[in-house]
PDB file of C-alpha atoms and ligand atoms in Angstrom:
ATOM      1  CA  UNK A   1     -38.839 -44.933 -20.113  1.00 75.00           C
ATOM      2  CA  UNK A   2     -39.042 -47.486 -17.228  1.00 74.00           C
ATOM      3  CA  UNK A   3     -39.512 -46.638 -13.364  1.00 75.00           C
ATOM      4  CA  UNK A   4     -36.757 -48.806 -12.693  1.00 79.00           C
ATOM      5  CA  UNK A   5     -33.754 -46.241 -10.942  1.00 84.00           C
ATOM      6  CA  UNK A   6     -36.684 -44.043  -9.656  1.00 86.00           C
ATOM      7  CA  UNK A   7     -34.785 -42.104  -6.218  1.00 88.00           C
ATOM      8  CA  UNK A   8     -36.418 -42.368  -2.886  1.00 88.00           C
ATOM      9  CA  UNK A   9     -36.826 -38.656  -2.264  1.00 87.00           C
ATOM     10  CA  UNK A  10     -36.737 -37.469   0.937  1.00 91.00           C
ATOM     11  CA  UNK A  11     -39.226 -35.192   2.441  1.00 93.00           C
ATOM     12  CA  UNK A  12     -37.645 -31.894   3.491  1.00 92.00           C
ATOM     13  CA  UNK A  13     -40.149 -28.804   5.456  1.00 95.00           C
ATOM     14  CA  UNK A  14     -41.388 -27.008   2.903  1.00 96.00           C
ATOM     15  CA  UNK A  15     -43.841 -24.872   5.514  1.00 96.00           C
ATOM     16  CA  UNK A  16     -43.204 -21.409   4.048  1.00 96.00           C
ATOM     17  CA  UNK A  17     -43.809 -22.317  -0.288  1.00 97.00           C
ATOM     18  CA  UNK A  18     -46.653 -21.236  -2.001  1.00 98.00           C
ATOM     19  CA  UNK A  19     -47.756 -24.315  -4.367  1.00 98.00           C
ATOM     20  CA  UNK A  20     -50.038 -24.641  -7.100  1.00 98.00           C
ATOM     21  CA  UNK A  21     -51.298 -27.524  -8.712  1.00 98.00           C
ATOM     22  CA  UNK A  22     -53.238 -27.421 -12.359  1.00 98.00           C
ATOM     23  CA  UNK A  23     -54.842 -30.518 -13.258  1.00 98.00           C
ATOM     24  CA  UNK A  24     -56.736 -31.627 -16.186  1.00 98.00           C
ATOM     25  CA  UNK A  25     -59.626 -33.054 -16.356  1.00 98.00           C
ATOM     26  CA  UNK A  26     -59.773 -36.093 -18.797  1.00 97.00           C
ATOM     27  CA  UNK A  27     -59.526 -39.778 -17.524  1.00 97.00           C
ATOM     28  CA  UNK A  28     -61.389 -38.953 -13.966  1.00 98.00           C
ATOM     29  CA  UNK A  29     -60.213 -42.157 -12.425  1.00 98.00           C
ATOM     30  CA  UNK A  30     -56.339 -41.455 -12.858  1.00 98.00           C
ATOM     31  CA  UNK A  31     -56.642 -38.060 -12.643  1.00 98.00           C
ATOM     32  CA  UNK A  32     -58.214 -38.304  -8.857  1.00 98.00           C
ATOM     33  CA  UNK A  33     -55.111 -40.893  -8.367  1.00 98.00           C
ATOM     34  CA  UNK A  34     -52.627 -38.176  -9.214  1.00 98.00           C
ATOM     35  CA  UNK A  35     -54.220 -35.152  -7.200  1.00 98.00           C
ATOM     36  CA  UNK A  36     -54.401 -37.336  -4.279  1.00 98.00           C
ATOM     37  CA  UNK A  37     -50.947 -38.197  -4.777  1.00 98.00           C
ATOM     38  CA  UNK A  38     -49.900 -34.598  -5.117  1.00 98.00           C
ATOM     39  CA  UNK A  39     -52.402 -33.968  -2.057  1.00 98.00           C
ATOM     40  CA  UNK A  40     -50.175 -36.662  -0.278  1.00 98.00           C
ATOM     41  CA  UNK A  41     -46.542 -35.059  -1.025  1.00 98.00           C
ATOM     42  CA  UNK A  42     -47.709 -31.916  -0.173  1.00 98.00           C
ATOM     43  CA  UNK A  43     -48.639 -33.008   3.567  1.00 98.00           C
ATOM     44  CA  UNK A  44     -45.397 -34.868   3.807  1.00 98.00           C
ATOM     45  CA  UNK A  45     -43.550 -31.157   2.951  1.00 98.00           C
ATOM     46  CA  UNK A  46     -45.680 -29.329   5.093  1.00 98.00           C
ATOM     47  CA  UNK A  47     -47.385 -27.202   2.477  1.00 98.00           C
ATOM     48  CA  UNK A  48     -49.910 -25.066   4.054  1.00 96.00           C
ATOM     49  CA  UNK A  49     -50.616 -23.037   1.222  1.00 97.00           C
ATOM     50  CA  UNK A  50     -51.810 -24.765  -2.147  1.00 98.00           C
ATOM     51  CA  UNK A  51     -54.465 -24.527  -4.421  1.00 98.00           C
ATOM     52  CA  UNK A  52     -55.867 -26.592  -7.313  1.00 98.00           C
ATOM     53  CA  UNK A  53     -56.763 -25.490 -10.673  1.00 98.00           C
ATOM     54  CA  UNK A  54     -58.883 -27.517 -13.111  1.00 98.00           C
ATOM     55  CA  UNK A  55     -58.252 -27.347 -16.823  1.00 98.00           C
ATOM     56  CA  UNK A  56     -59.966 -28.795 -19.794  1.00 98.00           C
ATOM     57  CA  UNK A  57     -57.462 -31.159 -21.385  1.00 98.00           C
ATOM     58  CA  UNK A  58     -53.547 -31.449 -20.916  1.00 98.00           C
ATOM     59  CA  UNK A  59     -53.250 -28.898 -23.835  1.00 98.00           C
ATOM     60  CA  UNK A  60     -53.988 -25.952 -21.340  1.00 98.00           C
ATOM     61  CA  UNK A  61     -51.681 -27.084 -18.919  1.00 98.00           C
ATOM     62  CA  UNK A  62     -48.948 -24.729 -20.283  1.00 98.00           C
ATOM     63  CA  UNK A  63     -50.560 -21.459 -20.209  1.00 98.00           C
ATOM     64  CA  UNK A  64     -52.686 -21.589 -16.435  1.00 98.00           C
ATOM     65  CA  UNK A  65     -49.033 -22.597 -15.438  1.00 98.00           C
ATOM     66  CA  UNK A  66     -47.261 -19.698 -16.837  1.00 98.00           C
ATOM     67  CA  UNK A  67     -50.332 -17.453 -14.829  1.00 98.00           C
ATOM     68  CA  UNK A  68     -49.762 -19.438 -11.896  1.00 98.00           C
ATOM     69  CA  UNK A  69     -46.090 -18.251 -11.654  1.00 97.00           C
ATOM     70  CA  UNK A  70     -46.932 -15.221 -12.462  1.00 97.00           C
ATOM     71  CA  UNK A  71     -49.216 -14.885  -9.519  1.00 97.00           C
ATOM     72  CA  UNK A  72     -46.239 -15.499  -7.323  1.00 90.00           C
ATOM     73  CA  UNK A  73     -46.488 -19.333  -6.630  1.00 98.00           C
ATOM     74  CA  UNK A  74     -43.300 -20.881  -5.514  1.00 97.00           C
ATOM     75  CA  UNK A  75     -43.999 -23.921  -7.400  1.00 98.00           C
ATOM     76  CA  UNK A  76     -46.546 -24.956  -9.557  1.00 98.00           C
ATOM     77  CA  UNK A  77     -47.314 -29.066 -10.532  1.00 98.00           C
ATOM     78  CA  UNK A  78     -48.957 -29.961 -13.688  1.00 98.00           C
ATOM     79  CA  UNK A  79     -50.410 -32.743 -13.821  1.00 98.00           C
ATOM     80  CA  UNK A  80     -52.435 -34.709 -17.041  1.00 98.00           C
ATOM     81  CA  UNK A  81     -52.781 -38.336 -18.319  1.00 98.00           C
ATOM     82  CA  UNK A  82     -52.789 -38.015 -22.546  1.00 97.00           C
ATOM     83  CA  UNK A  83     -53.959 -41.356 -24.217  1.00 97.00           C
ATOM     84  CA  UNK A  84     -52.819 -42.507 -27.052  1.00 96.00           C
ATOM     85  CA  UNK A  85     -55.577 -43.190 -30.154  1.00 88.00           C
ATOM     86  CA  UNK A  86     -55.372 -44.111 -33.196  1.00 84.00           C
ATOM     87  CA  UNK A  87     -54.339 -40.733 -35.192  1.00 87.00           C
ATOM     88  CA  UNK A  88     -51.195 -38.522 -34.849  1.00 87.00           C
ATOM     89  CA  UNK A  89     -53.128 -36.035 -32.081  1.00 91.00           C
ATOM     90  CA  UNK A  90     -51.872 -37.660 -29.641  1.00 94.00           C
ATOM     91  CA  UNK A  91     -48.161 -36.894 -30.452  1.00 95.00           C
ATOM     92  CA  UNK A  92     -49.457 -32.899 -30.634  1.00 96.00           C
ATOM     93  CA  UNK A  93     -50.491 -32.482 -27.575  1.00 97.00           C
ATOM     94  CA  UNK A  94     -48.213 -34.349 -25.482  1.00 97.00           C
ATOM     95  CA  UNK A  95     -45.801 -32.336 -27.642  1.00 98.00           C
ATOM     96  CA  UNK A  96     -47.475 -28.796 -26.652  1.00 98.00           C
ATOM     97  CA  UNK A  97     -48.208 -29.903 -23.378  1.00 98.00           C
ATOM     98  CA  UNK A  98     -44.396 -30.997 -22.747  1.00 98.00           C
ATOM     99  CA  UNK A  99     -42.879 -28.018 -24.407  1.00 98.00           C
ATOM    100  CA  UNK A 100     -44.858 -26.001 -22.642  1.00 98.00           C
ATOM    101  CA  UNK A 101     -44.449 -27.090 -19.366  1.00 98.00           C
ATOM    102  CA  UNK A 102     -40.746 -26.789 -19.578  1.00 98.00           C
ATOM    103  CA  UNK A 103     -40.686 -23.173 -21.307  1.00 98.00           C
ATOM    104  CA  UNK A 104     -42.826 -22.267 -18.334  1.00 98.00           C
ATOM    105  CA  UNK A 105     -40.077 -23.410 -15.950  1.00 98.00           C
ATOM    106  CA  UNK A 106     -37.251 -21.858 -17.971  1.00 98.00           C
ATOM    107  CA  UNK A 107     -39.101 -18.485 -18.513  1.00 98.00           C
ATOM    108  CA  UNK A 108     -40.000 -18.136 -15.215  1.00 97.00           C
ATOM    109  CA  UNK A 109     -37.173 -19.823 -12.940  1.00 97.00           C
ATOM    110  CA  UNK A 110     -39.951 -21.786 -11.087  1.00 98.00           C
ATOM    111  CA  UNK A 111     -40.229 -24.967 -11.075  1.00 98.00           C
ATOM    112  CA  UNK A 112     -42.730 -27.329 -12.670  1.00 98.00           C
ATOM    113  CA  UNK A 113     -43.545 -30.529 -11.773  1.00 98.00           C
ATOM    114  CA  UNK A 114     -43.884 -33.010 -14.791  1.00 98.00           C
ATOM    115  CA  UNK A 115     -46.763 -34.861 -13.528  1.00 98.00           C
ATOM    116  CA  UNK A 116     -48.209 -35.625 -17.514  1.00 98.00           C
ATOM    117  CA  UNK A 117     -48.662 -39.284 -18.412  1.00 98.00           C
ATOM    118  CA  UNK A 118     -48.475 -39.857 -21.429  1.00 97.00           C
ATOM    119  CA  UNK A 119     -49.484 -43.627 -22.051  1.00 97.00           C
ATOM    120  CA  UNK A 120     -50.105 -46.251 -25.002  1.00 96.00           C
ATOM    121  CA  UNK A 121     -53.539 -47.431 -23.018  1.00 97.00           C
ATOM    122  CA  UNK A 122     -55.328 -47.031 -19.821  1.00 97.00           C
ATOM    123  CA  UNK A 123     -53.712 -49.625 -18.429  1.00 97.00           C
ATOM    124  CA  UNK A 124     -50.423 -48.011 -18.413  1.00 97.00           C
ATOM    125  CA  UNK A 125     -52.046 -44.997 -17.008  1.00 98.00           C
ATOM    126  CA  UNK A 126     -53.777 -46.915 -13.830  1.00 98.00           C
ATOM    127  CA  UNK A 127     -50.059 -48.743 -12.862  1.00 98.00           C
ATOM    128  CA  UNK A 128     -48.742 -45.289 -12.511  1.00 98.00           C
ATOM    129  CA  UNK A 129     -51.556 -43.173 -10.603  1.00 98.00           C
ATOM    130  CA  UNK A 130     -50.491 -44.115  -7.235  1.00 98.00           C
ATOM    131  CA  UNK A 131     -53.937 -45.602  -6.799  1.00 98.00           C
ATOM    132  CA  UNK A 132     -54.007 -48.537  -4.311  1.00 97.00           C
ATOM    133  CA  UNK A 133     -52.956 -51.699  -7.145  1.00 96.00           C
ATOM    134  CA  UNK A 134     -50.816 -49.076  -9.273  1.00 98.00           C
ATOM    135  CA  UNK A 135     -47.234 -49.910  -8.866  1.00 97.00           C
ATOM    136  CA  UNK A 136     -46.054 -46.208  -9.589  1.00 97.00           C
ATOM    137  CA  UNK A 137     -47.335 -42.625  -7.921  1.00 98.00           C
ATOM    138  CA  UNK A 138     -46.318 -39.904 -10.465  1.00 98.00           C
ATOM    139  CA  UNK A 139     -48.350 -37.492  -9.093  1.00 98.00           C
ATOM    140  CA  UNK A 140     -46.341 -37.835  -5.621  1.00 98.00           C
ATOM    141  CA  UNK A 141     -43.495 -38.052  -7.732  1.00 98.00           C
ATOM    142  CA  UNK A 142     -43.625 -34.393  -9.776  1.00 98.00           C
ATOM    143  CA  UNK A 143     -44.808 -32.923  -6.531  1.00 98.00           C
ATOM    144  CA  UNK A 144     -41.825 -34.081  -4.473  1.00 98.00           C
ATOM    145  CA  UNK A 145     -39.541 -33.163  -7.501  1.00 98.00           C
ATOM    146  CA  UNK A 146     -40.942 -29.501  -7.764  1.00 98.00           C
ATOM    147  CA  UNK A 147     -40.422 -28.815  -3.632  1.00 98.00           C
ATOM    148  CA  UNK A 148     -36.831 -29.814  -4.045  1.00 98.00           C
ATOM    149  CA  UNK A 149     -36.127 -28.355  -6.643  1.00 98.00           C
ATOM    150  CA  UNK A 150     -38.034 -24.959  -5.438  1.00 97.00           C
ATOM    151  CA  UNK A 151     -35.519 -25.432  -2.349  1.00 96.00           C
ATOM    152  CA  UNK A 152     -32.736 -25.659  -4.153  1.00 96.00           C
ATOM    153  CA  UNK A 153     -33.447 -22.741  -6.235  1.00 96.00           C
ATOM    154  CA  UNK A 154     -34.175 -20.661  -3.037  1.00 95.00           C
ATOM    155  CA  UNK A 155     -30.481 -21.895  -1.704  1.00 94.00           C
ATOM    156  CA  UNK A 156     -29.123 -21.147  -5.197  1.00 95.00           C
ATOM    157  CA  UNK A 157     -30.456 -16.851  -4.841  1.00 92.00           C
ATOM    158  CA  UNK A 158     -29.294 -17.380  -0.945  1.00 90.00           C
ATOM    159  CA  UNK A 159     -26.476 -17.978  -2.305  1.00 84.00           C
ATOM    160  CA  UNK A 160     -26.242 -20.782   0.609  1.00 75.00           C
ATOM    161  CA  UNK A 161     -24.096 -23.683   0.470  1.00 73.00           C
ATOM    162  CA  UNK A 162     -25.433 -26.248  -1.698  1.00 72.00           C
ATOM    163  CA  UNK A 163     -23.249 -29.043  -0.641  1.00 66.00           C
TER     164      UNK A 163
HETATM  165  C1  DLZ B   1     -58.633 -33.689 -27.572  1.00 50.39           C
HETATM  166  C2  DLZ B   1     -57.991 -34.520 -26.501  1.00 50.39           C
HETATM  167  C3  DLZ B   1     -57.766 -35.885 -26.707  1.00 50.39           C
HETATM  168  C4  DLZ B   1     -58.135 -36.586 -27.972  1.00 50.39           C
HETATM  169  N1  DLZ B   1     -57.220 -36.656 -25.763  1.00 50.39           N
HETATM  170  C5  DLZ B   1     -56.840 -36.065 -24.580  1.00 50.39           C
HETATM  171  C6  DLZ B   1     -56.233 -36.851 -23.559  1.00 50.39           C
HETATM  172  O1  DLZ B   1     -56.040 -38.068 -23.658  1.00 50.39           O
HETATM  173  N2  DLZ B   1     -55.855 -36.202 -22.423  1.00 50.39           N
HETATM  174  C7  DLZ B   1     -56.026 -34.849 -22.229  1.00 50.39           C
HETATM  175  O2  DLZ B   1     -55.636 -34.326 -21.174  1.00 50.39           O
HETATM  176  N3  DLZ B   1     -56.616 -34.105 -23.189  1.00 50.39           N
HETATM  177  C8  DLZ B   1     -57.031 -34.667 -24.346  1.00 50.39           C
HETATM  178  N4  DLZ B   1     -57.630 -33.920 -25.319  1.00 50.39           N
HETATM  179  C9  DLZ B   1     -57.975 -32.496 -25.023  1.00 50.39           C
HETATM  180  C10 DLZ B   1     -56.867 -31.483 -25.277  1.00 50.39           C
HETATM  181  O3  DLZ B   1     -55.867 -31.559 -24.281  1.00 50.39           O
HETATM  182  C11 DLZ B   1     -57.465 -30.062 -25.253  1.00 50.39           C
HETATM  183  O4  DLZ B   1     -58.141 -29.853 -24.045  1.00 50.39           O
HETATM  184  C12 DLZ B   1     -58.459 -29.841 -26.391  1.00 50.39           C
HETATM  185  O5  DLZ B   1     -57.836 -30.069 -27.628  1.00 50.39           O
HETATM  186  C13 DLZ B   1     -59.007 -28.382 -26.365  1.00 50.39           C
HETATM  187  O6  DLZ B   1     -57.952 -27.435 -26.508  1.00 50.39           O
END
């Protein structure tokens, strides 16, 4: 998949959501490039209310996010960088971790941001950390996408006027 098409998405006030963000913690130096891009959405939606939860590897992203929504958050945003080696591992847990993420959205109507790289080499995973050479920021990115998307859903129960 290339970042070419990616949507400028506006920032809307998102003052009164209650946002969680889980966060594994393999490959330090992206990681800390995604949770301060995450950090950076969430000021630019006016989240006063987040918190961050560590996890070992992108494997247990799934299941702290399925407890997250549980605990009532409004959103939760996953976020992981999986590198690929030289045996078929790699494939399982971006698999699980991907599967997971999205049966955690569908189960429990909240939304999950898809902030999991999954990448051939580190290279790959530094151009899209939103650190200061990178020329992507998915951890901006899945927040942004999981504040909307949390607004829309709140319109959709409203039963506002999505137009
Ligand atoms: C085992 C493993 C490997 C080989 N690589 C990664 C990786 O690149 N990124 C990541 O987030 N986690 C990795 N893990 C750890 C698994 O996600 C998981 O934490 C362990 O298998 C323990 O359940």
């Amino acid at each position: 998949m290339s970042g070419e098409g990616i949507p400028q998405l506006k920032a809307v006030d998102c003052h009164d959501l209650r946002v969680a963000v889980v966060a594994a913690l393999w490959h330090e130096e992206v990681m800390n490039g995604l949770i301060e891009g995450a950090k950076r959405a969430l000021g630019d939606f006016q989240v006063d209310s987040w918190e961050l939860v560590r996890v070992p590897g992108s494997f247990e992203l799934p299941v702290v996010a399925q407890a997250l929504t549980n605990a009532s958050f409004d959103a939760v945003v996953a976020l992981g960088v999986i590198i690929r080696g030289g045996t078929p591992h790699f494939d399982y847990v971006c698999q699980a971790a991907t599967d997971g993420l999205n049966r955690v959205a569908l189960d429990t109507q909240t939304p999950v941001g898809f902030g999991l790289l999954t990448c051939d080499n580190d290279d790959q995973a530094l151009d899209r950390a939103g650190l200061p050479h990178s020329r992507e920021d998915k951890g901006y990115e899945a927040t942004a996408a999981a504040l909307l998307t949390a607004q829309t859903l709140g319109r959709i129960s409203a039963q506002e006027r999505l137009g």
